[in-house]
GROMACS .gro file of C-alpha atoms in nm:
model
  304
    1MET     CA    1  -9.221  -9.710  10.461
    2ILE     CA    2  -9.190  -9.334  10.442
    3PHE     CA    3  -8.842  -9.360  10.594
    4ILE     CA    4  -8.734  -9.602  10.320
    5ARG     CA    5  -8.860  -9.371  10.048
    6ILE     CA    6  -8.670  -9.076  10.199
    7LEU     CA    7  -8.352  -9.287  10.216
    8LEU     CA    8  -8.385  -9.395   9.852
    9ALA     CA    9  -8.433  -9.030   9.742
   10ILE     CA   10  -8.118  -8.926   9.929
   11LEU     CA   11  -7.917  -9.208   9.770
   12PHE     CA   12  -8.049  -9.117   9.421
   13TYR     CA   13  -7.954  -8.751   9.467
   14ARG     CA   14  -7.606  -8.848   9.590
   15GLY     CA   15  -7.559  -9.069   9.284
   16ILE     CA   16  -7.649  -8.789   9.042
   17GLU     CA   17  -7.413  -8.547   9.225
   18CYS     CA   18  -7.123  -8.791   9.206
   19GLN     CA   19  -7.186  -8.853   8.836
   20TYR     CA   20  -7.185  -8.478   8.765
   21LYS     CA   21  -6.857  -8.427   8.953
   22SER     CA   22  -6.704  -8.713   8.758
   23MET     CA   23  -6.805  -8.556   8.427
   24GLU     CA   24  -6.664  -8.221   8.540
   25SER     CA   25  -6.334  -8.385   8.628
   26ASP     CA   26  -6.318  -8.565   8.292
   27PHE     CA   27  -6.379  -8.259   8.082
   28ASN     CA   28  -6.209  -8.007   8.313
   29ILE     CA   29  -6.444  -7.736   8.209
   30HIS     CA   30  -6.309  -7.385   8.275
   31HIS     CA   31  -6.363  -7.027   8.163
   32ASP     CA   32  -6.096  -6.804   8.005
   33ASP     CA   33  -6.062  -6.427   8.057
   34GLY     CA   34  -6.306  -6.351   7.778
   35GLY     CA   35  -6.577  -6.577   7.926
   36MET     CA   36  -6.538  -6.850   7.660
   37VAL     CA   37  -6.580  -7.213   7.770
   38VAL     CA   38  -6.267  -7.400   7.664
   39PRO     CA   39  -6.210  -7.778   7.681
   40PRO     CA   40  -5.896  -7.909   7.846
   41ASN     CA   41  -5.564  -7.959   7.676
   42THR     CA   42  -5.568  -8.316   7.547
   43GLY     CA   43  -5.195  -8.342   7.594
   44ASN     CA   44  -5.116  -8.424   7.230
   45ALA     CA   45  -4.837  -8.243   7.045
   46GLY     CA   46  -5.066  -8.007   6.861
   47GLY     CA   47  -5.236  -7.887   7.178
   48THR     CA   48  -5.557  -7.839   6.976
   49MET     CA   49  -5.808  -7.597   7.127
   50MET     CA   50  -6.157  -7.475   7.045
   51GLY     CA   51  -6.175  -7.256   6.730
   52GLY     CA   52  -5.884  -7.435   6.555
   53GLN     CA   53  -5.617  -7.245   6.754
   54ASN     CA   54  -5.321  -7.417   6.912
   55ALA     CA   55  -5.201  -7.369   7.267
   56ASN     CA   56  -4.986  -7.073   7.154
   57GLY     CA   57  -5.270  -6.901   6.966
   58ASN     CA   58  -5.287  -6.602   7.197
   59GLY     CA   59  -4.908  -6.555   7.180
   60ASP     CA   60  -4.913  -6.567   6.798
   61ALA     CA   61  -5.189  -6.309   6.788
   62MET     CA   62  -4.989  -6.077   7.013
   63TYR     CA   63  -4.677  -6.127   6.797
   64LYS     CA   64  -4.867  -6.043   6.481
   65ALA     CA   65  -5.016  -5.734   6.643
   66ASN     CA   66  -4.673  -5.604   6.748
   67LYS     CA   67  -4.494  -5.696   6.425
   68PRO     CA   68  -4.429  -5.386   6.202
   69LEU     CA   69  -4.613  -5.379   5.870
   70ASP     CA   70  -4.406  -5.476   5.566
   71ARG     CA   71  -4.508  -5.192   5.335
   72GLY     CA   72  -4.260  -5.284   5.061
   73PRO     CA   73  -4.050  -5.029   4.868
   74TYR     CA   74  -4.138  -4.663   4.918
   75PHE     CA   75  -3.986  -4.328   4.822
   76ASP     CA   76  -3.836  -4.069   5.054
   77THR     CA   77  -4.034  -3.768   4.936
   78SER     CA   78  -3.813  -3.520   5.121
   79ALA     CA   79  -3.581  -3.515   4.818
   80THR     CA   80  -3.634  -3.223   4.580
   81LYS     CA   81  -3.853  -3.286   4.275
   82ASN     CA   82  -3.708  -2.992   4.078
   83VAL     CA   83  -3.349  -2.990   3.958
   84THR     CA   84  -3.192  -2.710   3.752
   85SER     CA   85  -2.858  -2.730   3.576
   86LEU     CA   86  -2.648  -2.515   3.349
   87VAL     CA   87  -2.589  -2.617   2.990
   88GLY     CA   88  -2.286  -2.844   2.981
   89ARG     CA   89  -2.262  -2.893   3.359
   90THR     CA   90  -2.308  -3.250   3.489
   91ALA     CA   91  -2.638  -3.293   3.675
   92HIS     CA   92  -2.776  -3.557   3.916
   93LEU     CA   93  -3.138  -3.654   3.980
   94ASN     CA   94  -3.151  -3.823   4.322
   95CYS     CA   95  -3.415  -4.085   4.402
   96ARG     CA   96  -3.409  -4.223   4.760
   97ILE     CA   97  -3.586  -4.559   4.808
   98LYS     CA   98  -3.650  -4.747   5.133
   99ASN     CA   99  -3.720  -5.123   5.170
  100LEU     CA  100  -3.619  -5.190   4.812
  101GLY     CA  101  -3.550  -5.558   4.880
  102ASN     CA  102  -3.492  -5.755   4.559
  103LYS     CA  103  -3.674  -5.505   4.337
  104THR     CA  104  -3.508  -5.319   4.049
  105VAL     CA  105  -3.484  -4.944   3.991
  106SER     CA  106  -3.520  -4.796   3.642
  107TRP     CA  107  -3.506  -4.442   3.504
  108ILE     CA  108  -3.751  -4.339   3.232
  109ARG     CA  109  -3.769  -4.017   3.028
  110HIS     CA  110  -4.132  -3.909   2.987
  111ARG     CA  111  -4.082  -3.706   2.671
  112ASP     CA  112  -4.050  -4.018   2.457
  113LEU     CA  113  -4.108  -4.289   2.724
  114HIS     CA  114  -3.749  -4.392   2.668
  115LEU     CA  115  -3.595  -4.645   2.909
  116LEU     CA  116  -3.262  -4.492   3.011
  117THR     CA  117  -3.125  -4.727   3.279
  118VAL     CA  118  -3.213  -5.048   3.463
  119ALA     CA  119  -3.030  -5.097   3.793
  120GLU     CA  120  -2.678  -4.973   3.714
  121THR     CA  121  -2.692  -5.065   3.344
  122THR     CA  122  -2.748  -4.800   3.075
  123TYR     CA  123  -3.009  -4.909   2.820
  124THR     CA  124  -2.994  -4.607   2.591
  125SER     CA  125  -2.739  -4.544   2.319
  126ASP     CA  126  -2.690  -4.197   2.469
  127GLN     CA  127  -2.403  -4.269   2.706
  128ARG     CA  128  -2.445  -3.935   2.880
  129PHE     CA  129  -2.699  -4.108   3.107
  130THR     CA  130  -2.569  -4.325   3.392
  131SER     CA  131  -2.736  -4.476   3.702
  132ILE     CA  132  -2.534  -4.458   4.025
  133PHE     CA  133  -2.628  -4.633   4.352
  134ASN     CA  134  -2.513  -4.500   4.690
  135LYS     CA  135  -2.541  -4.775   4.953
  136ALA     CA  136  -2.492  -4.532   5.242
  137THR     CA  137  -2.801  -4.324   5.156
  138ASP     CA  138  -3.010  -4.566   4.944
  139ASP     CA  139  -2.996  -4.307   4.665
  140TRP     CA  140  -3.037  -4.412   4.301
  141SER     CA  141  -2.906  -4.115   4.101
  142LEU     CA  142  -2.945  -4.051   3.731
  143GLN     CA  143  -2.629  -3.875   3.618
  144ILE     CA  144  -2.659  -3.660   3.305
  145LYS     CA  145  -2.332  -3.544   3.153
  146TYR     CA  146  -2.312  -3.237   2.928
  147PRO     CA  147  -2.685  -3.158   2.955
  148GLN     CA  148  -2.842  -2.960   2.672
  149LEU     CA  149  -3.157  -2.749   2.655
  150LYS     CA  150  -3.335  -3.041   2.484
  151ASP     CA  151  -3.284  -3.254   2.799
  152THR     CA  152  -3.534  -3.038   2.990
  153GLY     CA  153  -3.841  -3.239   3.094
  154THR     CA  154  -3.988  -3.497   3.333
  155TYR     CA  155  -3.795  -3.805   3.443
  156GLU     CA  156  -3.927  -4.096   3.648
  157CYS     CA  157  -3.752  -4.321   3.898
  158GLN     CA  158  -3.949  -4.648   3.882
  159VAL     CA  159  -3.945  -4.958   4.104
  160SER     CA  160  -4.035  -5.301   3.961
  161THR     CA  161  -4.322  -5.381   4.196
  162THR     CA  162  -4.658  -5.515   4.073
  163PRO     CA  163  -4.787  -5.275   3.959
  164PRO     CA  164  -4.475  -5.056   3.924
  165VAL     CA  165  -4.447  -4.746   4.143
  166GLY     CA  166  -4.265  -4.432   4.036
  167TYR     CA  167  -4.137  -4.095   4.155
  168THR     CA  168  -4.129  -3.815   3.895
  169MET     CA  169  -3.883  -3.526   3.886
  170LEU     CA  170  -3.864  -3.212   3.671
  171PHE     CA  171  -3.523  -3.143   3.519
  172SER     CA  172  -3.456  -2.796   3.377
  173VAL     CA  173  -3.152  -2.702   3.172
  174VAL     CA  174  -3.089  -2.329   3.148
  175GLU     CA  175  -2.837  -2.112   2.973
  176PRO     CA  176  -2.732  -1.813   3.186
  177ILE     CA  177  -2.819  -1.474   3.043
  178THR     CA  178  -2.586  -1.180   3.104
  179SER     CA  179  -2.707  -0.834   3.012
  180ILE     CA  180  -2.606  -0.470   3.057
  181PRO     CA  181  -2.914  -0.244   3.034
  182GLY     CA  182  -2.863   0.057   2.808
  183GLY     CA  183  -2.618  -0.116   2.574
  184PRO     CA  184  -2.465  -0.179   2.334
  185ASP     CA  185  -2.369   0.192   2.331
  186MET     CA  186  -2.397   0.438   2.619
  187TYR     CA  187  -2.336   0.816   2.601
  188ILE     CA  188  -2.219   0.993   2.916
  189ASP     CA  189  -2.141   1.364   2.964
  190VAL     CA  190  -1.789   1.444   3.070
  191GLY     CA  191  -1.759   1.494   3.446
  192SER     CA  192  -2.065   1.279   3.513
  193THR     CA  193  -2.072   0.941   3.690
  194VAL     CA  194  -2.070   0.630   3.473
  195ASN     CA  195  -2.300   0.364   3.621
  196LEU     CA  196  -2.284   0.029   3.440
  197THR     CA  197  -2.508  -0.250   3.569
  198CYS     CA  198  -2.442  -0.613   3.479
  199VAL     CA  199  -2.739  -0.850   3.537
  200VAL     CA  200  -2.693  -1.229   3.541
  201ARG     CA  201  -3.003  -1.455   3.533
  202HIS     CA  202  -3.078  -1.829   3.525
  203LEU     CA  203  -2.794  -1.941   3.745
  204PRO     CA  204  -2.838  -2.244   3.976
  205ASP     CA  205  -2.577  -2.085   4.203
  206PRO     CA  206  -2.455  -1.725   4.229
  207PRO     CA  207  -2.119  -1.661   4.061
  208HIS     CA  208  -1.815  -1.673   4.286
  209SER     CA  209  -1.696  -1.347   4.133
  210VAL     CA  210  -1.782  -1.086   3.870
  211HIS     CA  211  -1.491  -0.909   3.699
  212TRP     CA  212  -1.494  -0.594   3.487
  213THR     CA  213  -1.249  -0.502   3.214
  214HIS     CA  214  -1.188  -0.177   3.023
  215ASN     CA  215  -1.064  -0.231   2.668
  216ASN     CA  216  -0.981  -0.594   2.761
  217GLU     CA  217  -0.771  -0.493   3.062
  218GLU     CA  218  -0.892  -0.573   3.415
  219ILE     CA  219  -0.994  -0.262   3.603
  220ASN     CA  220  -0.776  -0.161   3.896
  221TYR     CA  221  -1.000  -0.015   4.166
  222ASP     CA  222  -0.699   0.110   4.361
  223SER     CA  223  -0.538   0.306   4.077
  224ALA     CA  224  -0.418   0.664   4.115
  225ARG     CA  225  -0.716   0.784   3.913
  226GLY     CA  226  -0.953   0.701   4.198
  227GLY     CA  227  -1.329   0.722   4.195
  228VAL     CA  228  -1.376   0.373   4.047
  229SER     CA  229  -1.566   0.114   4.250
  230VAL     CA  230  -1.782  -0.196   4.206
  231ILE     CA  231  -2.081  -0.323   4.407
  232THR     CA  232  -2.198  -0.682   4.351
  233GLU     CA  233  -2.520  -0.829   4.489
  234LYS     CA  234  -2.547  -1.209   4.460
  235GLY     CA  235  -2.870  -1.407   4.460
  236ASP     CA  236  -3.117  -1.573   4.225
  237ILE     CA  237  -3.045  -1.272   4.006
  238THR     CA  238  -2.692  -1.135   4.044
  239THR     CA  239  -2.621  -0.770   3.974
  240SER     CA  240  -2.284  -0.595   3.960
  241HIS     CA  241  -2.263  -0.214   3.946
  242LEU     CA  242  -1.949  -0.046   3.811
  243LEU     CA  243  -1.926   0.318   3.917
  244ILE     CA  244  -1.681   0.563   3.756
  245GLN     CA  245  -1.693   0.914   3.901
  246ARG     CA  246  -1.587   1.233   3.718
  247ALA     CA  247  -1.576   1.069   3.379
  248THR     CA  248  -1.315   1.190   3.130
  249SER     CA  249  -1.248   1.111   2.767
  250ALA     CA  250  -0.994   0.849   2.883
  251ASP     CA  251  -1.285   0.654   3.031
  252SER     CA  252  -1.436   0.598   2.687
  253GLY     CA  253  -1.412   0.252   2.539
  254MET     CA  254  -1.545  -0.101   2.575
  255TYR     CA  255  -1.641  -0.231   2.919
  256THR     CA  256  -1.696  -0.605   2.971
  257CYS     CA  257  -1.870  -0.783   3.259
  258LEU     CA  258  -1.733  -1.134   3.321
  259PRO     CA  259  -1.927  -1.355   3.568
  260SER     CA  260  -1.731  -1.662   3.675
  261ASN     CA  261  -2.006  -1.906   3.568
  262ALA     CA  262  -2.185  -1.724   3.285
  263ASN     CA  263  -2.119  -1.567   2.948
  264PRO     CA  264  -1.954  -1.221   2.936
  265LYS     CA  265  -2.133  -0.910   2.813
  266SER     CA  266  -1.984  -0.588   2.675
  267VAL     CA  267  -2.095  -0.229   2.625
  268THR     CA  268  -1.926   0.066   2.459
  269VAL     CA  269  -1.914   0.393   2.655
  270HIS     CA  270  -1.882   0.728   2.480
  271ILE     CA  271  -1.780   1.028   2.692
  272LEU     CA  272  -1.928   1.341   2.533
  273GLN     CA  273  -1.756   1.679   2.537
  274GLY     CA  274  -2.078   1.877   2.563
  275GLU     CA  275  -2.232   1.709   2.258
  276HIS     CA  276  -2.572   1.543   2.255
  277PRO     CA  277  -2.581   1.180   2.141
  278ALA     CA  278  -2.815   1.278   1.856
  279ALA     CA  279  -2.559   1.531   1.737
  280VAL     CA  280  -2.289   1.264   1.745
  281GLN     CA  281  -2.505   1.026   1.546
  282GLY     CA  282  -2.595   1.306   1.301
  283THR     CA  283  -2.227   1.386   1.247
  284MET     CA  284  -2.160   1.021   1.174
  285LYS     CA  285  -2.438   1.017   0.912
  286ILE     CA  286  -2.311   1.339   0.746
  287THR     CA  287  -1.957   1.198   0.733
  288ALA     CA  288  -2.080   0.881   0.572
  289TYR     CA  289  -2.284   1.085   0.321
  290VAL     CA  290  -1.983   1.301   0.227
  291ILE     CA  291  -1.765   0.994   0.184
  292ASN     CA  292  -2.023   0.838  -0.047
  293ILE     CA  293  -2.041   1.144  -0.279
  294PRO     CA  294  -1.702   1.080  -0.452
  295ILE     CA  295  -1.790   0.716  -0.492
  296LEU     CA  296  -2.117   0.806  -0.667
  297LEU     CA  297  -1.937   1.058  -0.893
  298VAL     CA  298  -1.675   0.803  -0.995
  299PHE     CA  299  -1.947   0.547  -1.063
  300ASN     CA  300  -2.145   0.795  -1.282
  301LEU     CA  301  -1.832   0.894  -1.479
  302TYR     CA  302  -1.757   0.528  -1.539
  303LEU     CA  303  -2.102   0.480  -1.685
  304LEU     CA  304  -2.053   0.776  -1.920
   0.00000   0.00000   0.00000
């Protein structure tokens, strides 16, 4: 009897073991690398898996992780934000945009919030403003012809995203200033050295050359007179020094400094023969006074 009970227990255990193996085969239970229990592929076209992912879920996740972010249009900030131009000289404000796509570029003047251009179309009645696109560099340039001092201010390159994004630039229009310190009249003792200094400011670029004239004739530094030279230092501020050694009365007259890209400036040099400038000015006043005496006498006689 005991033997029969042992035999029945063995058969019952075997039956449960077989049933378990059959269930394991049907469901094909397995573990992935992360330890998650995943049911078998059912073989249908969708290849549906636990968590709503398809059979290629891991591959899609890796693709998305390696795909570069689409950040949309953005500005190349290496371009200068400050542009300076001379009065009357055509200027360009360059705006470099990456990943523009199908967006539109506009130029706006901040002073009056005036829309100047959209794409390559000018929207202002002032035809001095033009938008130019360079495909090679992705530059959208605002061209300003014949700029005036009133054009100085902030301009914005704007992209039609939602909301719009912009890149502001400061445009400065300057008029060069040429000066000769000590003018308009300079008094030099005979035999001394004449030192005239011409200073040129507010230039976007140094002048290519600076010429000097004496009584409207260009100075010849290699003349037989000798002792005449010029030293020019170019930079943000350009200076040109005209040196005339052993000055004589022939060196008197008007001297003019002519920078190649700025206005000229003149000074009158008086070579004194031992006289002090105050004495010269006093003589001029006395002469004028003496000349006026006859005029006053005639006027008084007329009244009588």
